[in-house]
GROMACS .gro file of C-alpha atoms in nm:
model
  469
    1UNK     CA    1   8.710   0.493   2.624
    2UNK     CA    2   8.979   0.284   2.794
    3UNK     CA    3   9.351   0.336   2.712
    4UNK     CA    4   9.362  -0.005   2.540
    5UNK     CA    5   9.077   0.096   2.310
    6UNK     CA    6   9.250   0.425   2.233
    7UNK     CA    7   9.566   0.230   2.154
    8UNK     CA    8   9.385   0.007   1.907
    9UNK     CA    9   9.213   0.298   1.732
   10UNK     CA   10   9.534   0.500   1.700
   11UNK     CA   11   9.725   0.193   1.575
   12UNK     CA   12   9.457   0.149   1.311
   13UNK     CA   13   9.499   0.515   1.215
   14UNK     CA   14   9.874   0.459   1.184
   15UNK     CA   15   9.824   0.166   0.948
   16UNK     CA   16   9.590   0.374   0.732
   17UNK     CA   17   9.847   0.655   0.713
   18UNK     CA   18  10.116   0.408   0.606
   19UNK     CA   19   9.891   0.244   0.345
   20UNK     CA   20   9.803   0.578   0.183
   21UNK     CA   21  10.172   0.652   0.140
   22UNK     CA   22  10.270   0.864   0.442
   23UNK     CA   23  10.634   0.818   0.537
   24UNK     CA   24  10.668   0.586   0.836
   25UNK     CA   25  10.855   0.844   1.044
   26UNK     CA   26  10.585   1.109   1.004
   27UNK     CA   27  10.295   0.865   1.027
   28UNK     CA   28  10.429   0.724   1.355
   29UNK     CA   29  10.499   1.068   1.502
   30UNK     CA   30  10.151   1.195   1.410
   31UNK     CA   31   9.984   0.884   1.550
   32UNK     CA   32  10.192   0.905   1.867
   33UNK     CA   33  10.110   1.269   1.937
   34UNK     CA   34   9.740   1.221   1.861
   35UNK     CA   35   9.732   0.917   2.088
   36UNK     CA   36   9.906   1.099   2.373
   37UNK     CA   37   9.668   1.395   2.348
   38UNK     CA   38   9.372   1.157   2.344
   39UNK     CA   39   9.486   0.962   2.651
   40UNK     CA   40   9.568   1.271   2.857
   41UNK     CA   41   9.242   1.440   2.760
   42UNK     CA   42   9.046   1.123   2.840
   43UNK     CA   43   9.191   1.134   3.193
   44UNK     CA   44   9.026   1.476   3.233
   45UNK     CA   45   8.690   1.345   3.117
   46UNK     CA   46   8.716   1.519   2.777
   47UNK     CA   47   8.662   1.856   2.944
   48UNK     CA   48   8.694   2.118   2.664
   49UNK     CA   49   8.881   2.349   2.900
   50UNK     CA   50   9.142   2.081   2.959
   51UNK     CA   51   9.219   2.014   2.593
   52UNK     CA   52   9.503   2.266   2.579
   53UNK     CA   53   9.650   2.115   2.894
   54UNK     CA   54   9.641   1.768   2.733
   55UNK     CA   55   9.797   1.905   2.414
   56UNK     CA   56  10.075   2.076   2.611
   57UNK     CA   57  10.158   1.767   2.817
   58UNK     CA   58  10.148   1.543   2.509
   59UNK     CA   59  10.376   1.778   2.316
   60UNK     CA   60  10.626   1.793   2.601
   61UNK     CA   61  10.619   1.415   2.640
   62UNK     CA   62  10.673   1.363   2.268
   63UNK     CA   63  10.945   1.628   2.256
   64UNK     CA   64  11.152   1.458   2.524
   65UNK     CA   65  11.160   1.123   2.342
   66UNK     CA   66  11.398   1.193   2.048
   67UNK     CA   67  11.673   1.342   2.262
   68UNK     CA   68  11.650   1.096   2.551
   69UNK     CA   69  11.655   0.788   2.327
   70UNK     CA   70  11.868   0.889   2.030
   71UNK     CA   71  12.156   1.004   2.250
   72UNK     CA   72  12.211   0.635   2.331
   73UNK     CA   73  12.574   0.548   2.268
   74UNK     CA   74  12.474   0.233   2.084
   75UNK     CA   75  12.312   0.434   1.804
   76UNK     CA   76  12.646   0.593   1.720
   77UNK     CA   77  12.732   0.254   1.569
   78UNK     CA   78  12.498   0.317   1.277
   79UNK     CA   79  12.682   0.600   1.098
   80UNK     CA   80  13.022   0.435   1.153
   81UNK     CA   81  12.904   0.105   1.007
   82UNK     CA   82  12.749   0.278   0.707
   83UNK     CA   83  13.066   0.485   0.657
   84UNK     CA   84  13.278   0.167   0.653
   85UNK     CA   85  13.075   0.037   0.360
   86UNK     CA   86  13.095   0.355   0.152
   87UNK     CA   87  13.468   0.399   0.217
   88UNK     CA   88  13.526   0.035   0.116
   89UNK     CA   89  13.343   0.100  -0.210
   90UNK     CA   90  13.539   0.414  -0.294
   91UNK     CA   91  13.861   0.236  -0.199
   92UNK     CA   92  13.790  -0.022  -0.470
   93UNK     CA   93  13.761  -0.307  -0.222
   94UNK     CA   94  13.421  -0.418  -0.354
   95UNK     CA   95  13.549  -0.451  -0.710
   96UNK     CA   96  13.847  -0.652  -0.588
   97UNK     CA   97  13.619  -0.875  -0.383
   98UNK     CA   98  13.393  -0.946  -0.680
   99UNK     CA   99  13.691  -1.016  -0.906
  100UNK     CA  100  13.830  -1.270  -0.659
  101UNK     CA  101  13.492  -1.441  -0.619
  102UNK     CA  102  13.444  -1.449  -0.997
  103UNK     CA  103  13.778  -1.620  -1.056
  104UNK     CA  104  13.722  -1.880  -0.785
  105UNK     CA  105  13.356  -1.980  -0.840
  106UNK     CA  106  13.278  -1.846  -1.190
  107UNK     CA  107  13.312  -2.197  -1.339
  108UNK     CA  108  12.998  -2.312  -1.154
  109UNK     CA  109  12.656  -2.302  -1.324
  110UNK     CA  110  12.539  -1.945  -1.266
  111UNK     CA  111  12.895  -1.876  -1.152
  112UNK     CA  112  12.882  -1.497  -1.173
  113UNK     CA  113  12.559  -1.503  -0.974
  114UNK     CA  114  12.725  -1.721  -0.708
  115UNK     CA  115  13.025  -1.486  -0.712
  116UNK     CA  116  12.788  -1.192  -0.659
  117UNK     CA  117  12.628  -1.364  -0.359
  118UNK     CA  118  12.963  -1.447  -0.194
  119UNK     CA  119  13.117  -1.107  -0.275
  120UNK     CA  120  12.807  -0.936  -0.135
  121UNK     CA  121  12.834  -1.146   0.181
  122UNK     CA  122  13.197  -1.040   0.216
  123UNK     CA  123  13.112  -0.676   0.159
  124UNK     CA  124  12.823  -0.705   0.406
  125UNK     CA  125  13.085  -0.779   0.672
  126UNK     CA  126  13.202  -0.416   0.645
  127UNK     CA  127  12.874  -0.252   0.541
  128UNK     CA  128  12.576  -0.192   0.765
  129UNK     CA  129  12.323  -0.101   0.497
  130UNK     CA  130  12.144  -0.329   0.249
  131UNK     CA  131  12.045  -0.042   0.025
  132UNK     CA  132  12.405   0.070  -0.016
  133UNK     CA  133  12.518  -0.288  -0.081
  134UNK     CA  134  12.258  -0.337  -0.355
  135UNK     CA  135  12.350  -0.006  -0.518
  136UNK     CA  136  12.721  -0.092  -0.518
  137UNK     CA  137  12.683  -0.436  -0.674
  138UNK     CA  138  12.425  -0.319  -0.925
  139UNK     CA  139  12.709  -0.108  -1.068
  140UNK     CA  140  12.975  -0.380  -1.045
  141UNK     CA  141  12.811  -0.720  -1.099
  142UNK     CA  142  12.514  -0.665  -1.332
  143UNK     CA  143  12.719  -0.530  -1.627
  144UNK     CA  144  12.950  -0.833  -1.614
  145UNK     CA  145  12.660  -1.077  -1.593
  146UNK     CA  146  12.481  -0.917  -1.886
  147UNK     CA  147  12.804  -0.914  -2.089
  148UNK     CA  148  12.834  -1.294  -2.078
  149UNK     CA  149  12.468  -1.351  -2.159
  150UNK     CA  150  12.285  -1.370  -1.825
  151UNK     CA  151  11.910  -1.314  -1.822
  152UNK     CA  152  11.866  -0.953  -1.712
  153UNK     CA  153  11.590  -1.032  -1.464
  154UNK     CA  154  11.795  -1.310  -1.310
  155UNK     CA  155  12.100  -1.083  -1.280
  156UNK     CA  156  11.900  -0.805  -1.118
  157UNK     CA  157  11.727  -1.047  -0.881
  158UNK     CA  158  12.057  -1.193  -0.763
  159UNK     CA  159  12.194  -0.847  -0.679
  160UNK     CA  160  11.878  -0.725  -0.505
  161UNK     CA  161  11.840  -1.044  -0.300
  162UNK     CA  162  12.209  -1.076  -0.212
  163UNK     CA  163  12.210  -0.714  -0.099
  164UNK     CA  164  11.976  -0.807   0.185
  165UNK     CA  165  12.260  -1.001   0.350
  166UNK     CA  166  12.393  -0.671   0.487
  167UNK     CA  167  12.093  -0.663   0.721
  168UNK     CA  168  12.204  -0.984   0.890
  169UNK     CA  169  12.582  -1.007   0.861
  170UNK     CA  170  12.749  -0.769   1.109
  171UNK     CA  171  12.799  -0.480   1.114
  172UNK     CA  172  12.423  -0.441   1.070
  173UNK     CA  173  12.228  -0.122   1.136
  174UNK     CA  174  11.902  -0.314   1.177
  175UNK     CA  175  12.052  -0.546   1.439
  176UNK     CA  176  12.171  -0.242   1.632
  177UNK     CA  177  11.822  -0.092   1.618
  178UNK     CA  178  11.669  -0.420   1.735
  179UNK     CA  179  11.913  -0.439   2.028
  180UNK     CA  180  11.822  -0.088   2.139
  181UNK     CA  181  11.446  -0.144   2.115
  182UNK     CA  182  11.448  -0.468   2.315
  183UNK     CA  183  11.732  -0.354   2.545
  184UNK     CA  184  11.969  -0.641   2.467
  185UNK     CA  185  12.346  -0.645   2.431
  186UNK     CA  186  12.446  -0.506   2.091
  187UNK     CA  187  12.770  -0.706   2.082
  188UNK     CA  188  12.591  -1.038   2.143
  189UNK     CA  189  12.341  -0.971   1.866
  190UNK     CA  190  12.607  -0.869   1.617
  191UNK     CA  191  12.806  -1.181   1.698
  192UNK     CA  192  12.495  -1.396   1.654
  193UNK     CA  193  12.448  -1.271   1.298
  194UNK     CA  194  12.764  -1.422   1.147
  195UNK     CA  195  12.668  -1.789   1.113
  196UNK     CA  196  12.305  -1.721   1.006
  197UNK     CA  197  12.438  -1.472   0.751
  198UNK     CA  198  12.677  -1.732   0.609
  199UNK     CA  199  12.398  -1.991   0.617
  200UNK     CA  200  12.171  -1.757   0.419
  201UNK     CA  201  12.447  -1.685   0.166
  202UNK     CA  202  12.503  -2.057   0.109
  203UNK     CA  203  12.131  -2.112   0.047
  204UNK     CA  204  12.126  -1.819  -0.197
  205UNK     CA  205  12.428  -1.964  -0.375
  206UNK     CA  206  12.265  -2.306  -0.392
  207UNK     CA  207  11.948  -2.148  -0.533
  208UNK     CA  208  12.147  -1.974  -0.806
  209UNK     CA  209  12.327  -2.297  -0.903
  210UNK     CA  210  12.003  -2.494  -0.903
  211UNK     CA  211  11.824  -2.244  -1.126
  212UNK     CA  212  12.120  -2.226  -1.366
  213UNK     CA  213  12.126  -2.606  -1.392
  214UNK     CA  214  11.755  -2.627  -1.472
  215UNK     CA  215  11.743  -2.323  -1.703
  216UNK     CA  216  12.086  -2.316  -1.864
  217UNK     CA  217  12.024  -1.988  -2.046
  218UNK     CA  218  11.976  -1.799  -1.718
  219UNK     CA  219  12.342  -1.788  -1.622
  220UNK     CA  220  12.619  -1.959  -1.819
  221UNK     CA  221  12.940  -2.044  -1.633
  222UNK     CA  222  13.257  -1.840  -1.680
  223UNK     CA  223  13.575  -2.042  -1.718
  224UNK     CA  224  13.932  -1.990  -1.833
  225UNK     CA  225  14.088  -1.857  -1.513
  226UNK     CA  226  14.417  -2.019  -1.416
  227UNK     CA  227  14.515  -2.104  -1.060
  228UNK     CA  228  14.772  -1.827  -1.077
  229UNK     CA  229  14.504  -1.572  -1.167
  230UNK     CA  230  14.287  -1.695  -0.881
  231UNK     CA  231  14.560  -1.654  -0.623
  232UNK     CA  232  14.663  -1.317  -0.769
  233UNK     CA  233  14.308  -1.191  -0.704
  234UNK     CA  234  14.315  -1.272  -0.331
  235UNK     CA  235  14.540  -0.990  -0.200
  236UNK     CA  236  14.300  -0.724  -0.328
  237UNK     CA  237  14.015  -0.874  -0.126
  238UNK     CA  238  14.211  -0.939   0.194
  239UNK     CA  239  14.173  -0.587   0.341
  240UNK     CA  240  13.799  -0.642   0.390
  241UNK     CA  241  13.860  -0.956   0.593
  242UNK     CA  242  14.141  -0.782   0.782
  243UNK     CA  243  13.895  -0.510   0.890
  244UNK     CA  244  13.647  -0.773   1.009
  245UNK     CA  245  13.916  -0.950   1.213
  246UNK     CA  246  14.033  -0.620   1.367
  247UNK     CA  247  13.680  -0.529   1.476
  248UNK     CA  248  13.615  -0.881   1.614
  249UNK     CA  249  13.939  -0.891   1.811
  250UNK     CA  250  13.885  -0.540   1.945
  251UNK     CA  251  13.526  -0.594   2.059
  252UNK     CA  252  13.525  -0.960   2.167
  253UNK     CA  253  13.890  -1.026   2.266
  254UNK     CA  254  13.909  -1.399   2.181
  255UNK     CA  255  14.222  -1.432   2.400
  256UNK     CA  256  14.008  -1.405   2.713
  257UNK     CA  257  13.960  -1.131   2.967
  258UNK     CA  258  13.782  -0.800   2.922
  259UNK     CA  259  13.704  -0.665   2.577
  260UNK     CA  260  13.945  -0.406   2.444
  261UNK     CA  261  13.661  -0.170   2.357
  262UNK     CA  262  13.288  -0.126   2.302
  263UNK     CA  263  13.110  -0.204   1.973
  264UNK     CA  264  13.086   0.172   1.914
  265UNK     CA  265  13.463   0.208   1.947
  266UNK     CA  266  13.508  -0.101   1.729
  267UNK     CA  267  13.295   0.058   1.456
  268UNK     CA  268  13.498   0.379   1.475
  269UNK     CA  269  13.823   0.180   1.457
  270UNK     CA  270  13.693  -0.011   1.156
  271UNK     CA  271  13.600   0.314   0.979
  272UNK     CA  272  13.948   0.454   1.048
  273UNK     CA  273  14.120   0.142   0.916
  274UNK     CA  274  13.914   0.144   0.595
  275UNK     CA  275  13.979   0.517   0.558
  276UNK     CA  276  14.354   0.454   0.578
  277UNK     CA  277  14.325   0.176   0.318
  278UNK     CA  278  14.123   0.405   0.092
  279UNK     CA  279  14.380   0.686   0.120
  280UNK     CA  280  14.662   0.439   0.052
  281UNK     CA  281  14.477   0.320  -0.259
  282UNK     CA  282  14.452   0.676  -0.386
  283UNK     CA  283  14.102   0.788  -0.286
  284UNK     CA  284  14.047   1.149  -0.389
  285UNK     CA  285  13.881   1.430  -0.195
  286UNK     CA  286  13.571   1.415  -0.418
  287UNK     CA  287  13.528   1.046  -0.337
  288UNK     CA  288  13.572   1.104   0.035
  289UNK     CA  289  13.313   1.383   0.018
  290UNK     CA  290  13.069   1.152  -0.162
  291UNK     CA  291  13.123   0.880   0.099
  292UNK     CA  292  13.059   1.124   0.384
  293UNK     CA  293  12.751   1.272   0.216
  294UNK     CA  294  12.598   0.932   0.139
  295UNK     CA  295  12.665   0.821   0.497
  296UNK     CA  296  12.501   1.137   0.631
  297UNK     CA  297  12.194   1.095   0.408
  298UNK     CA  298  12.135   0.734   0.504
  299UNK     CA  299  12.204   0.800   0.874
  300UNK     CA  300  11.962   1.094   0.881
  301UNK     CA  301  11.693   0.882   0.717
  302UNK     CA  302  11.737   0.606   0.977
  303UNK     CA  303  11.747   0.847   1.271
  304UNK     CA  304  11.437   1.031   1.148
  305UNK     CA  305  11.245   0.702   1.138
  306UNK     CA  306  11.368   0.623   1.489
  307UNK     CA  307  11.259   0.964   1.623
  308UNK     CA  308  10.909   0.934   1.480
  309UNK     CA  309  10.852   0.576   1.585
  310UNK     CA  310  10.980   0.631   1.940
  311UNK     CA  311  10.705   0.890   1.993
  312UNK     CA  312  10.452   0.625   1.893
  313UNK     CA  313  10.626   0.375   2.124
  314UNK     CA  314  10.592   0.618   2.416
  315UNK     CA  315  10.219   0.638   2.344
  316UNK     CA  316  10.196   0.258   2.342
  317UNK     CA  317  10.341   0.256   2.692
  318UNK     CA  318  10.062   0.485   2.817
  319UNK     CA  319   9.800   0.272   2.636
  320UNK     CA  320   9.949  -0.053   2.777
  321UNK     CA  321   9.899  -0.220   2.441
  322UNK     CA  322  10.219  -0.434   2.464
  323UNK     CA  323  10.104  -0.586   2.793
  324UNK     CA  324   9.756  -0.658   2.662
  325UNK     CA  325   9.896  -0.820   2.347
  326UNK     CA  326  10.132  -1.039   2.555
  327UNK     CA  327   9.844  -1.156   2.772
  328UNK     CA  328   9.637  -1.240   2.465
  329UNK     CA  329   9.921  -1.428   2.297
  330UNK     CA  330   9.994  -1.643   2.603
  331UNK     CA  331   9.623  -1.721   2.646
  332UNK     CA  332   9.594  -1.884   2.303
  333UNK     CA  333   9.516  -2.254   2.322
  334UNK     CA  334   9.777  -2.373   2.073
  335UNK     CA  335  10.145  -2.472   2.074
  336UNK     CA  336  10.382  -2.175   2.125
  337UNK     CA  337  10.572  -2.264   1.806
  338UNK     CA  338  10.250  -2.235   1.603
  339UNK     CA  339  10.192  -1.890   1.751
  340UNK     CA  340  10.548  -1.788   1.662
  341UNK     CA  341  10.501  -1.905   1.304
  342UNK     CA  342  10.182  -1.700   1.276
  343UNK     CA  343  10.371  -1.395   1.402
  344UNK     CA  344  10.637  -1.450   1.135
  345UNK     CA  345  10.367  -1.488   0.871
  346UNK     CA  346  10.219  -1.157   0.983
  347UNK     CA  347  10.563  -0.998   0.938
  348UNK     CA  348  10.579  -1.135   0.583
  349UNK     CA  349  10.246  -0.972   0.500
  350UNK     CA  350  10.327  -0.646   0.677
  351UNK     CA  351  10.658  -0.627   0.495
  352UNK     CA  352  10.472  -0.589   0.167
  353UNK     CA  353  10.358  -0.243   0.275
  354UNK     CA  354  10.634  -0.110   0.502
  355UNK     CA  355  11.011  -0.066   0.492
  356UNK     CA  356  11.217  -0.299   0.710
  357UNK     CA  357  11.337  -0.052   0.974
  358UNK     CA  358  10.997   0.112   1.014
  359UNK     CA  359  10.825  -0.224   1.043
  360UNK     CA  360  11.055  -0.345   1.320
  361UNK     CA  361  11.039  -0.019   1.510
  362UNK     CA  362  10.660  -0.016   1.500
  363UNK     CA  363  10.596  -0.379   1.586
  364UNK     CA  364  10.871  -0.487   1.825
  365UNK     CA  365  10.746  -0.288   2.128
  366UNK     CA  366  10.430  -0.499   2.106
  367UNK     CA  367  10.552  -0.829   1.960
  368UNK     CA  368  10.879  -0.875   2.151
  369UNK     CA  369  10.725  -0.888   2.503
  370UNK     CA  370  10.470  -1.136   2.367
  371UNK     CA  371  10.741  -1.367   2.229
  372UNK     CA  372  10.936  -1.355   2.556
  373UNK     CA  373  10.615  -1.432   2.747
  374UNK     CA  374  10.545  -1.716   2.504
  375UNK     CA  375  10.887  -1.864   2.587
  376UNK     CA  376  10.813  -1.850   2.959
  377UNK     CA  377  10.894  -1.495   3.071
  378UNK     CA  378  11.202  -1.288   3.151
  379UNK     CA  379  11.339  -1.516   3.423
  380UNK     CA  380  11.278  -1.852   3.260
  381UNK     CA  381  11.555  -2.112   3.247
  382UNK     CA  382  11.625  -2.302   2.926
  383UNK     CA  383  11.496  -2.630   3.073
  384UNK     CA  384  11.159  -2.476   3.162
  385UNK     CA  385  11.107  -2.267   2.846
  386UNK     CA  386  10.879  -2.329   2.549
  387UNK     CA  387  11.155  -2.289   2.289
  388UNK     CA  388  11.437  -2.458   2.483
  389UNK     CA  389  11.639  -2.146   2.564
  390UNK     CA  390  11.672  -1.877   2.829
  391UNK     CA  391  11.505  -1.537   2.796
  392UNK     CA  392  11.831  -1.381   2.675
  393UNK     CA  393  11.884  -1.661   2.424
  394UNK     CA  394  11.526  -1.623   2.304
  395UNK     CA  395  11.575  -1.248   2.258
  396UNK     CA  396  11.883  -1.306   2.041
  397UNK     CA  397  11.728  -1.596   1.849
  398UNK     CA  398  11.407  -1.406   1.775
  399UNK     CA  399  11.608  -1.098   1.681
  400UNK     CA  400  11.801  -1.282   1.410
  401UNK     CA  401  11.482  -1.443   1.276
  402UNK     CA  402  11.287  -1.118   1.268
  403UNK     CA  403  11.577  -0.936   1.099
  404UNK     CA  404  11.577  -1.212   0.837
  405UNK     CA  405  11.207  -1.143   0.792
  406UNK     CA  406  11.295  -0.777   0.750
  407UNK     CA  407  11.539  -0.878   0.475
  408UNK     CA  408  11.248  -1.040   0.294
  409UNK     CA  409  11.067  -0.705   0.302
  410UNK     CA  410  11.350  -0.547   0.104
  411UNK     CA  411  11.265  -0.755  -0.203
  412UNK     CA  412  10.887  -0.791  -0.155
  413UNK     CA  413  10.652  -0.597  -0.384
  414UNK     CA  414  10.515  -0.336  -0.392
  415UNK     CA  415  10.775  -0.137  -0.192
  416UNK     CA  416  11.081  -0.363  -0.179
  417UNK     CA  417  11.347  -0.097  -0.139
  418UNK     CA  418  11.639  -0.298  -0.277
  419UNK     CA  419  11.449  -0.359  -0.601
  420UNK     CA  420  11.387   0.013  -0.649
  421UNK     CA  421  11.754   0.086  -0.581
  422UNK     CA  422  11.874  -0.168  -0.839
  423UNK     CA  423  11.628  -0.035  -1.097
  424UNK     CA  424  11.741   0.321  -1.020
  425UNK     CA  425  12.105   0.235  -1.074
  426UNK     CA  426  12.030   0.041  -1.395
  427UNK     CA  427  11.797   0.243  -1.623
  428UNK     CA  428  11.777  -0.053  -1.864
  429UNK     CA  429  11.590  -0.250  -1.596
  430UNK     CA  430  11.236  -0.177  -1.483
  431UNK     CA  431  11.123  -0.227  -1.125
  432UNK     CA  432  10.897  -0.506  -1.249
  433UNK     CA  433  11.201  -0.683  -1.399
  434UNK     CA  434  11.380  -0.671  -1.065
  435UNK     CA  435  11.078  -0.792  -0.867
  436UNK     CA  436  11.037  -1.086  -1.106
  437UNK     CA  437  11.405  -1.167  -1.071
  438UNK     CA  438  11.386  -1.177  -0.692
  439UNK     CA  439  11.077  -1.399  -0.672
  440UNK     CA  440  11.272  -1.732  -0.657
  441UNK     CA  441  11.467  -1.600  -0.361
  442UNK     CA  442  11.151  -1.597  -0.151
  443UNK     CA  443  11.191  -1.977  -0.145
  444UNK     CA  444  11.555  -1.941  -0.037
  445UNK     CA  445  11.454  -1.704   0.243
  446UNK     CA  446  11.177  -1.939   0.354
  447UNK     CA  447  11.431  -2.223   0.375
  448UNK     CA  448  11.671  -2.003   0.573
  449UNK     CA  449  11.403  -1.898   0.821
  450UNK     CA  450  11.288  -2.258   0.860
  451UNK     CA  451  11.646  -2.361   0.935
  452UNK     CA  452  11.690  -2.088   1.196
  453UNK     CA  453  11.362  -2.183   1.364
  454UNK     CA  454  11.436  -2.556   1.364
  455UNK     CA  455  11.801  -2.529   1.472
  456UNK     CA  456  11.848  -2.233   1.715
  457UNK     CA  457  12.212  -2.339   1.760
  458UNK     CA  458  12.286  -2.176   1.423
  459UNK     CA  459  12.212  -1.845   1.595
  460UNK     CA  460  12.329  -1.910   1.949
  461UNK     CA  461  12.652  -2.103   1.896
  462UNK     CA  462  12.893  -1.807   1.862
  463UNK     CA  463  12.739  -1.594   2.144
  464UNK     CA  464  12.748  -1.902   2.366
  465UNK     CA  465  13.108  -1.983   2.273
  466UNK     CA  466  13.258  -1.633   2.311
  467UNK     CA  467  13.021  -1.464   2.557
  468UNK     CA  468  12.894  -1.760   2.757
  469UNK     CA  469  12.527  -1.693   2.682
   0.00000   0.00000   0.00000
């Protein structure tokens, strides 16, 4: 059996393991080791006496992967970004942000829902984890919405869907993971996420207003706030935006010249600034301990998935499956844009059965080279490309789109993680209630993705302006 055939069989085995409920990290690691043993043994003609040799070589190959890849400096961004979010929560910054948003936009139809979307977008600018964002606002926003008569499914759906913005708006753990897999500049990708994140938040907000106008009982407006009360609410929310500005200035140096530090150092600086704010606001030792423990738990989960999937990725390299898939994609007799849309549709289906990080880690080693080849290859100029952009621009553009697709997975049944988190925080809501509440936001996400595909400048404007890409 040829390596390509082995690759296809083992990939099929991996999908079966995932579908029967095996954790992605363990399923990928098992499939990777089995595939490596199979390929090495096949090279020896399946000689029974050589099986132990193949097993030994495969085990050593798999064992080298976690250390060699996970020691990448870029991955140290993940725990710092997650820590920023938890410290901001325990410092009371999220509550202040929601209060400010409520006083400024609560008068709109579905005003508390719109406030939740905008407050979540603001919090996403200092939080790298969608799950944590959804959990935080399920505690803060849902009780207030229910108190003024919001439909419980609508309230839960707004929180679960808005929580996905943390995957796109920097600092984003998923964007960091994407950058490492495809070997692109982390800073450029993080910078590219700002405008698409704001674009997505505006579409979410518009969806909430539209639904509240059509079905008035879903979310009544909240009025009665004076201009003085609105301005009094702003100082409490300003620290979050101050942290964002500090990180941006430190990493990108808008005054020109070299950057003052790396994204990793910017993340550490941001965590330190939020820690100081939290201490100044009276954060207790128990709260700091909880923030550190939650950060450690989420970081370990992400790193475990990365370890397992990288073993599978190493096997894919031996099987040459990415190269074969790229050749097949470029040989299709149809417009490249149609092929890209089919790839995105496949992500939407796959996201129904896998978590976002696992899905990207498993598919990108195969799909990313195919998309770059579809655009014209690694050295293509924008004028000669299929999508009207250079290879680097295509990598950033596709990264933002595919991360937006990953956001969709967080609210897609049957395993939409954000929905389970919201239901776990709110015992009065079933998972089915939350899934039903998020269903209208599939339309909002489809509109966002269509906008990003049709107008790549939404993604590439900031990296082009500040980094010259």
